[in-house]
Short mmCIF file of C-alpha atoms in Angstrom, two decimals:
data_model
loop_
_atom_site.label_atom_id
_atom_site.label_comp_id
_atom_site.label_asym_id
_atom_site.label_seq_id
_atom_site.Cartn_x
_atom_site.Cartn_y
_atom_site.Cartn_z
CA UNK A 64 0.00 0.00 0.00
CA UNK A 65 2.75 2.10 0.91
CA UNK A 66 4.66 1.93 -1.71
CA UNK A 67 1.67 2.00 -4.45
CA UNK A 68 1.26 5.82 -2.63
CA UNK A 69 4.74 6.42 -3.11
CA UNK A 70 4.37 5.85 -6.74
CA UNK A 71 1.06 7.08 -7.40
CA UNK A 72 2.89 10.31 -6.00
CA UNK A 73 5.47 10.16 -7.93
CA UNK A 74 3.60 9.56 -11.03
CA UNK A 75 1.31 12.49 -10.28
CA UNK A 76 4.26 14.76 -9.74
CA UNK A 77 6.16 13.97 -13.12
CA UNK A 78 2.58 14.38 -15.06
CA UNK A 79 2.05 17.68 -13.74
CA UNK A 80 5.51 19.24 -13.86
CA UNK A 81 5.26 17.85 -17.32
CA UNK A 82 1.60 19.73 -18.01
CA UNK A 83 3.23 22.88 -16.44
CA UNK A 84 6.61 23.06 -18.08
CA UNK A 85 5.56 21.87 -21.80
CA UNK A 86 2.09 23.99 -21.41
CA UNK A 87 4.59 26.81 -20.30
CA UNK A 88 7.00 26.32 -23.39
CA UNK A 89 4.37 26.38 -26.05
CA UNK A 90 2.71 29.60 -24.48
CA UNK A 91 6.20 30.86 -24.13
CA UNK A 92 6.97 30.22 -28.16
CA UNK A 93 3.72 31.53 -29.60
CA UNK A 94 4.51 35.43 -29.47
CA UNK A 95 8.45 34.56 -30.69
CA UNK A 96 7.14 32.39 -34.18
CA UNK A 97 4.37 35.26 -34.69
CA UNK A 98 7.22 38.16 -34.68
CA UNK A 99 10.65 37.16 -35.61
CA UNK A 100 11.46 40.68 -36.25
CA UNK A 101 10.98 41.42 -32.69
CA UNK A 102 12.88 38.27 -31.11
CA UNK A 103 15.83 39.08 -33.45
CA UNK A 104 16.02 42.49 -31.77
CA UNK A 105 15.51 40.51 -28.01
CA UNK A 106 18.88 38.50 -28.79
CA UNK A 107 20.44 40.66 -30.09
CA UNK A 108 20.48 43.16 -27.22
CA UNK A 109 21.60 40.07 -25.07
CA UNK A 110 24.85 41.03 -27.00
CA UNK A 111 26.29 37.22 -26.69
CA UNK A 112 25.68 35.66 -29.67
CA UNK A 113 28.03 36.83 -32.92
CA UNK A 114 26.33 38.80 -35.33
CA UNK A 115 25.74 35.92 -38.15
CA UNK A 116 23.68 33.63 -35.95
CA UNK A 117 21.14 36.07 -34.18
CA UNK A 118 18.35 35.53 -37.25
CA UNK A 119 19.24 31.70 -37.14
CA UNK A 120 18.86 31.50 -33.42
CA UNK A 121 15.56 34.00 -33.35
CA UNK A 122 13.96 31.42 -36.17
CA UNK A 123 15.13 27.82 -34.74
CA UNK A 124 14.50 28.52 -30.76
CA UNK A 125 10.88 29.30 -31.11
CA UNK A 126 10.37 26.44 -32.93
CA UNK A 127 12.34 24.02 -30.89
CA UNK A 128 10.20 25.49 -27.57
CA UNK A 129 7.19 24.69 -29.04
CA UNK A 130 7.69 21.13 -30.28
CA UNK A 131 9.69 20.49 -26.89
CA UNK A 132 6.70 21.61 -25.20
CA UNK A 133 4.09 19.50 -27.51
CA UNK A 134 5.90 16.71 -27.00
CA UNK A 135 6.29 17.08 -23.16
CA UNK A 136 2.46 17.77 -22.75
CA UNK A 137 1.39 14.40 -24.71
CA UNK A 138 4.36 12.24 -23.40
CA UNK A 139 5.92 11.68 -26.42
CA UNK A 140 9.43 11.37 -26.52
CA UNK A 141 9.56 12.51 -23.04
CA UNK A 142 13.10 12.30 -22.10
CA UNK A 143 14.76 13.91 -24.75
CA UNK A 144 12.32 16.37 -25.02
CA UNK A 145 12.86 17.27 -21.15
CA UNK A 146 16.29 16.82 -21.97
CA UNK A 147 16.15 20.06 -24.80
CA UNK A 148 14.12 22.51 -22.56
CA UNK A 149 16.56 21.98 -19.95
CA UNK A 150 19.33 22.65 -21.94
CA UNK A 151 17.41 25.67 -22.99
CA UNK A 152 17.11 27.22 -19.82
CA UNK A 153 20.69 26.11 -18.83
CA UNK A 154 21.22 29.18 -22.22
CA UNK A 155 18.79 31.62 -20.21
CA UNK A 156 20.22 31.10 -16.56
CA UNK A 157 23.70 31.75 -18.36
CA UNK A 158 22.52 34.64 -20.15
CA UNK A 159 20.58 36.06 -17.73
CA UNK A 160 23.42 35.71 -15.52
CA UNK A 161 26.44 36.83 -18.03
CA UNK A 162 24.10 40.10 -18.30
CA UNK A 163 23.73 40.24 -15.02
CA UNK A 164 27.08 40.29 -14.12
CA UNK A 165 27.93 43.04 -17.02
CA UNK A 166 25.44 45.18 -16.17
CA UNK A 167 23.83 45.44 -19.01
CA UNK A 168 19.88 46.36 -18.74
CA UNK A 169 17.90 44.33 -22.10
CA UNK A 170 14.84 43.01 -22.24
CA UNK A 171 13.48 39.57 -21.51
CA UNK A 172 11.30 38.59 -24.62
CA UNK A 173 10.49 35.44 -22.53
CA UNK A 174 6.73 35.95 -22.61
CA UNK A 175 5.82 39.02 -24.42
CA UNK A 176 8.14 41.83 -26.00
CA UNK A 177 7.19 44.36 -23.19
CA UNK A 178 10.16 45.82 -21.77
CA UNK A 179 11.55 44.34 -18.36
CA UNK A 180 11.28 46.49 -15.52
CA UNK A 181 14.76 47.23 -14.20
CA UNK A 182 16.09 44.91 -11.04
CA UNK A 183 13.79 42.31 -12.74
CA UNK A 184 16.71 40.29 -14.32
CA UNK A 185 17.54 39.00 -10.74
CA UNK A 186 14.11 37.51 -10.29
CA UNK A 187 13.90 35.88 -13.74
CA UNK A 188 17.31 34.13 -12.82
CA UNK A 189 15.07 32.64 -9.62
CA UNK A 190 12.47 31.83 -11.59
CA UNK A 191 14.77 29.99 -14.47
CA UNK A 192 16.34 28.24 -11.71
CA UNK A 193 13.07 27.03 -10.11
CA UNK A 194 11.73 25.87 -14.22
CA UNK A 195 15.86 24.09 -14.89
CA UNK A 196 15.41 21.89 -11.57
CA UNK A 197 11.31 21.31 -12.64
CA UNK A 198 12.98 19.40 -16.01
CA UNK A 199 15.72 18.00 -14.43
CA UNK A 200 13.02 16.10 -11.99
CA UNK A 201 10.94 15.48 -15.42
CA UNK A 202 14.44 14.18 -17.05
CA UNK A 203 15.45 11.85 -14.46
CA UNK A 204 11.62 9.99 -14.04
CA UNK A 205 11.87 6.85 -13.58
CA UNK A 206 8.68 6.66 -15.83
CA UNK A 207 6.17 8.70 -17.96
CA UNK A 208 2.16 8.04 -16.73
CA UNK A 209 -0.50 8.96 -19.35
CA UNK A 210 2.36 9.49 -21.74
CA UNK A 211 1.93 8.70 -25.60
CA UNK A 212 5.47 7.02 -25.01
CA UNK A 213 3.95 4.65 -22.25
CA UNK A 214 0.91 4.19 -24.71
CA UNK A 215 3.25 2.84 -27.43
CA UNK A 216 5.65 1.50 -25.75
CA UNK A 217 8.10 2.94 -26.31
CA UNK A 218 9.47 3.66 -22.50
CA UNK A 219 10.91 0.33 -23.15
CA UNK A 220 13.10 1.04 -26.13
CA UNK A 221 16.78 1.36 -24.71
CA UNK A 222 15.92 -0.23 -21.36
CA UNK B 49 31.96 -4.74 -9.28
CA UNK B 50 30.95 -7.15 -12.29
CA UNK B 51 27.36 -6.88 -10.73
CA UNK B 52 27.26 -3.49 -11.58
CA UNK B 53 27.87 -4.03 -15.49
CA UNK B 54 24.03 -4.81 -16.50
CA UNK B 55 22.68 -1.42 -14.57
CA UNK B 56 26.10 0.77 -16.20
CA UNK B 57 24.98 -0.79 -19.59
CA UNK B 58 21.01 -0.02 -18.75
CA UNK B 59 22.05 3.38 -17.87
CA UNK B 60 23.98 4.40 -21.30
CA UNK B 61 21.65 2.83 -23.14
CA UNK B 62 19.19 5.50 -21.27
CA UNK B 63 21.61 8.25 -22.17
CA UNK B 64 21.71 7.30 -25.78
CA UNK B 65 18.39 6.78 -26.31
CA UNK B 66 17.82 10.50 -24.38
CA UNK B 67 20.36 11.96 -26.64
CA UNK B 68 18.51 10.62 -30.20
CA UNK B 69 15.05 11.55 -28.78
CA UNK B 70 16.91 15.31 -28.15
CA UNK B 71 18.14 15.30 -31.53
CA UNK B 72 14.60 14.67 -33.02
CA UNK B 73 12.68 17.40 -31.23
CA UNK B 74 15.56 19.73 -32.09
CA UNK B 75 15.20 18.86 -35.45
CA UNK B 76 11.64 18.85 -36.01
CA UNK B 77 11.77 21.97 -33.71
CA UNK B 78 14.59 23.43 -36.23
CA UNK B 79 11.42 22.53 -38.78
CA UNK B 80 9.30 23.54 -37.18
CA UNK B 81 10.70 27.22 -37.17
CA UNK B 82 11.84 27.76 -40.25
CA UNK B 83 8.41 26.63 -41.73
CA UNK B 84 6.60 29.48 -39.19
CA UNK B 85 8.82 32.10 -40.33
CA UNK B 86 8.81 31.45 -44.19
CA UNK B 87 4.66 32.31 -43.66
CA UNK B 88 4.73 34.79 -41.29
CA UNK B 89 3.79 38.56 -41.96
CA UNK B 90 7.18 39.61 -39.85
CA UNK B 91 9.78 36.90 -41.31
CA UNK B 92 13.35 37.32 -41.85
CA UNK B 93 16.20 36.10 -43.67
CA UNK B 94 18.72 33.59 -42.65
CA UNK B 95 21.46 36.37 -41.91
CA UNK B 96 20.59 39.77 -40.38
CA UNK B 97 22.18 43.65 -41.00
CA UNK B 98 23.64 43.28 -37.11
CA UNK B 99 27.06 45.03 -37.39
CA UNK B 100 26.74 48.76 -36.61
CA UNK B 101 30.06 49.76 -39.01
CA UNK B 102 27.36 49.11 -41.86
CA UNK B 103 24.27 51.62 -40.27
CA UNK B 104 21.57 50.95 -37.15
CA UNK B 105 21.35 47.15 -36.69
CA UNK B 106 18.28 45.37 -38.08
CA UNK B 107 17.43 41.71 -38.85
CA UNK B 108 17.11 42.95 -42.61
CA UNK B 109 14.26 41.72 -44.86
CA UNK B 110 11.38 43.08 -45.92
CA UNK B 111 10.14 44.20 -42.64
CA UNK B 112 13.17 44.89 -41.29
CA UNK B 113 13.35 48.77 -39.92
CA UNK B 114 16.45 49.79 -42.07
CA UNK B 115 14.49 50.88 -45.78
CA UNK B 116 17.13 52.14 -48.40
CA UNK B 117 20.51 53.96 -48.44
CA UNK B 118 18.87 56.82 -46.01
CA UNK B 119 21.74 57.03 -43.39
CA UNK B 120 23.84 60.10 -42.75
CA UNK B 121 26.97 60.50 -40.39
CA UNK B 122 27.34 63.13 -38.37
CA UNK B 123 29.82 65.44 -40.24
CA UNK B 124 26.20 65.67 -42.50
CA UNK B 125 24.12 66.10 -40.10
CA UNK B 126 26.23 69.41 -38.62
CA UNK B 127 26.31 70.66 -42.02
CA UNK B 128 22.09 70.12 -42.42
CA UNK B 129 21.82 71.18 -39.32
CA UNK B 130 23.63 75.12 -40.49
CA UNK B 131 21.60 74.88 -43.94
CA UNK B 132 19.01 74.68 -41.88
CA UNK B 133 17.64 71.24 -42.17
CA UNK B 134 14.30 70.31 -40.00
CA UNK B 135 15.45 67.81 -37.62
CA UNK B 136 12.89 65.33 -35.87
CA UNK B 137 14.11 64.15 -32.63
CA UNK B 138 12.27 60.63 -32.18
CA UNK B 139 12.89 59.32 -28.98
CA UNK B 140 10.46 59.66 -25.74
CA UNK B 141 9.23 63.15 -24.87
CA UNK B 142 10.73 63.13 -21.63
CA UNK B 143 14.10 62.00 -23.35
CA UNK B 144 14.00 65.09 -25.73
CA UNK B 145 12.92 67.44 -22.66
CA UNK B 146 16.05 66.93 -20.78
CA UNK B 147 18.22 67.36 -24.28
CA UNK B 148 18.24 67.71 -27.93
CA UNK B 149 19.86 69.00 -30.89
CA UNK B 150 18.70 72.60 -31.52
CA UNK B 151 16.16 73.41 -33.72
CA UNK B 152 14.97 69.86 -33.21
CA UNK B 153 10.89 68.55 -32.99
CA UNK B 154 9.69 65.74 -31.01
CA UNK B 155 7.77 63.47 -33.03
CA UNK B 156 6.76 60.26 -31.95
CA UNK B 157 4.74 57.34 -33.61
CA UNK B 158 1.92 58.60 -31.42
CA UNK B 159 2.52 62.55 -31.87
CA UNK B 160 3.38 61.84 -35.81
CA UNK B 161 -0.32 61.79 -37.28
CA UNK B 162 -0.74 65.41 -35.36
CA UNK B 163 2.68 67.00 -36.83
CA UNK B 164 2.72 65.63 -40.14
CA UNK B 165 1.25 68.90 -41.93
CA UNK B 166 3.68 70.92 -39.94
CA UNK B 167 6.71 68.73 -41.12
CA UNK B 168 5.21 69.13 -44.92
CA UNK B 169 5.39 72.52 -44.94
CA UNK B 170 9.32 72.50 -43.84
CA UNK B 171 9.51 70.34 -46.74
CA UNK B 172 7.37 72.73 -49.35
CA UNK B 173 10.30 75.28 -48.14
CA UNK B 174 12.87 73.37 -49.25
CA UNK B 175 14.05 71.91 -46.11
CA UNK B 176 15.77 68.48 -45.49
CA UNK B 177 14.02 66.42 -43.07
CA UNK B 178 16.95 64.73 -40.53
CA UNK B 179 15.02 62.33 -37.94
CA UNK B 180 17.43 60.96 -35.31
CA UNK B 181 17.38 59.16 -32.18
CA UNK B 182 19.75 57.62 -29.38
CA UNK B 183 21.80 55.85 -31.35
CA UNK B 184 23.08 52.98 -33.77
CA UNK B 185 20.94 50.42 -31.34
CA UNK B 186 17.07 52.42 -31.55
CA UNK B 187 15.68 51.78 -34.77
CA UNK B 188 13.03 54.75 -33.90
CA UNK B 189 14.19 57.24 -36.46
CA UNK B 190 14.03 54.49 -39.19
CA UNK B 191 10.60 54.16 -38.10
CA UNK B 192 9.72 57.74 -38.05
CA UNK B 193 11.22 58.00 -41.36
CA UNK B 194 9.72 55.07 -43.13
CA UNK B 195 5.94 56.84 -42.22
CA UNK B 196 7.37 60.17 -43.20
CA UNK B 197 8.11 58.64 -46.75
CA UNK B 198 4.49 56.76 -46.82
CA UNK B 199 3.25 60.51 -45.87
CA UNK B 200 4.95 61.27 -49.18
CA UNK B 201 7.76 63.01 -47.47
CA UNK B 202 10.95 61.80 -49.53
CA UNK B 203 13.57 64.07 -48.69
CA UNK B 204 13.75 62.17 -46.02
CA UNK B 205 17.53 60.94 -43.90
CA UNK B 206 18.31 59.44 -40.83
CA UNK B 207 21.35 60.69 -38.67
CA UNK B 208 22.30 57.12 -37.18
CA UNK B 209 24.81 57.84 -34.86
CA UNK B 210 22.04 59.75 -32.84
CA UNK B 211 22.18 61.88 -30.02
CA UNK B 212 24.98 59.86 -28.28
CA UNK B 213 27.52 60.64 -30.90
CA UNK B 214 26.45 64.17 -31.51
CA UNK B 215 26.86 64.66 -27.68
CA UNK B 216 30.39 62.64 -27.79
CA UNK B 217 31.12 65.03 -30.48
CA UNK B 218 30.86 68.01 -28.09
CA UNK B 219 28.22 69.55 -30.73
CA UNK B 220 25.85 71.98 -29.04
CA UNK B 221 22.66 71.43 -27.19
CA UNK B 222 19.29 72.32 -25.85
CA UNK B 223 16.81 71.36 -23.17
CA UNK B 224 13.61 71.64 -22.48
CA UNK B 225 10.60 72.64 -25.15
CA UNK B 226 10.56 73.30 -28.93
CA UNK B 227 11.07 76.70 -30.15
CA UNK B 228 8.62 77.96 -31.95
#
């Protein structure tokens, strides 16, 4: 009995950090792929990334959010995609934090293209931190419940 | 330690098959992108205008803020500026309140509508229309001038340096309201 809670728990833990985050992501990605023009100018005041690869990294990113986020919502290919949007916010944390350090004042662009209040750079670092250990726990699972990978099967391929 | 060898081999397999699951949603997310931006109304090209020796950074294209050939340095501008060119200061109104180069009007993408006749008839007299803002990284006075053009204003140029280099410059300023 005891340890059926324990994993009911745990089940119900993964599926909604999993809800959260990928719900999060896609929300996150739908103002980026609907103005490029706008998330070019985001990066580029980040002033880290070499001039050639802003427009590259302003078209892919979006892109990769929202299928990272898809898939993490339905359970499909939940590892790897866990494994992607915590590699993307292991780029904002270091951003956010190289910026941080340099003093420079830019704007977010993580959910809209308003401009960040000053100061707020330290609290998006928090709340980066808080979403980078939320996949990591989705990452490391031990298993996916009402997951399209479970559904298939395909939790077993590689074990 | 030979016990160990079936969970070691469990656990790379794990971090394989993590690594080729990554490498699909990047991919399809890579797709994904690129299809989004060829059909949206605010796409870009592949590689961007980004390095300031070449004008005000932009991501280039079609809707890219940067129209045309319409920069001027600032040796230009201080010559306009004693021809008696009508310069258009677009930054905030409280930015142009504590400074701006003489002469200048503060016209906004709000304010613009309002001041367009007024900025016509400086043009019917023969004046040059300069529109500047902060600097090589606002993208304002490109803006400003791109609706001054639709307003079938075309003698139309952008100072891109801005106020920062005119002030770095040592150029003379003034503060507070427009003079009339």
């Amino acid at each position: 009995m005891r340890n059926r809670l324990s994993s009911f728990f745990h089940h119900s833990t993964v599926l909604v950090l999993r809800l959260f985050l990928g719900g999060m992501f896609v929300y996150a990605s739908l103002h980026k792929l609907s103005d490029p023009v706008a998330f070019s100018k985001i990066i580029y005041g980040y002033k880290i990334l070499p001039a050639f690869t802003i427009n590259l990294f302003a078209i892919v990113l979006p892109g990769i959010e929202l299928i990272a986020g898809i898939f993490l919502v339905l359970g499909f290919l939940c590892r790897g995609s866990a494994l992607v949007i915590s590699l993307c916010l292991w780029v904002f944390i270091v951003a956010l934090t190289y910026n941080l350090m340099r003093g420079i004042e830019f704007d977010c662009g993580c959910f809209s293209f308003a401009h960040t209040k000053p100061g707020a750079a330290a609290d998006l670092l928090v709340r980066d931190l808080v979403f980078f250990a939320m996949a990591l726990r989705i990452l490391f699972a031990r298993r996916y419940a009402c997951s399209l990978d479970w559904l298939f099967g395909l939790e077993k391929w590689g074990n | 330690m030979t016990y160990l060898a079936p969970l070691m081999l469990n656990r790379d397999r794990k971090i394989r098959r993590s690594l080729y699951e990554a490498m699909v949603v990047i991919i399809a997310g890579c797709f994904a992108g690129v299809l989004s931006n060829t059909f949206s109304s605010r796409s870009i090209p592949l590689l961007g205008e980004w390095n300031k020796a070449y004008g005000v950074p932009s991501p280039g294209g079609a809707h890219a803020s940067t129209h045309g050939n319409i920069e001027i340095h600032l040796s230009d501008a201080q010559r306009l500026l004693l021809e008696g060119a009508l310069f258009v200061d677009a930054r905030p109104r409280e930015a142009f309140l504590e400074d701006h180069i003489p002469g200048a009007r503060s016209v906004t993408e709000d304010t613009l509508p309002d001041r367009l006749s007024e900025i016509s008839e400086g043009v019917a007299q023969g004046k040059k229309v300069v529109v500047y803002c902060q600097g090589m990284d606002c993208d304002e006075s490109h803006i400003i001038a791109a609706k001054l053009r639709e307003g079938g204003i075309g003698n139309v140029c952008v100072f891109a340096g801005g106020l920062g280099e005119w002030k770095a410059a040592g150029s003379s300023l003034e503060k507070g309201e427009e003079q009339k």
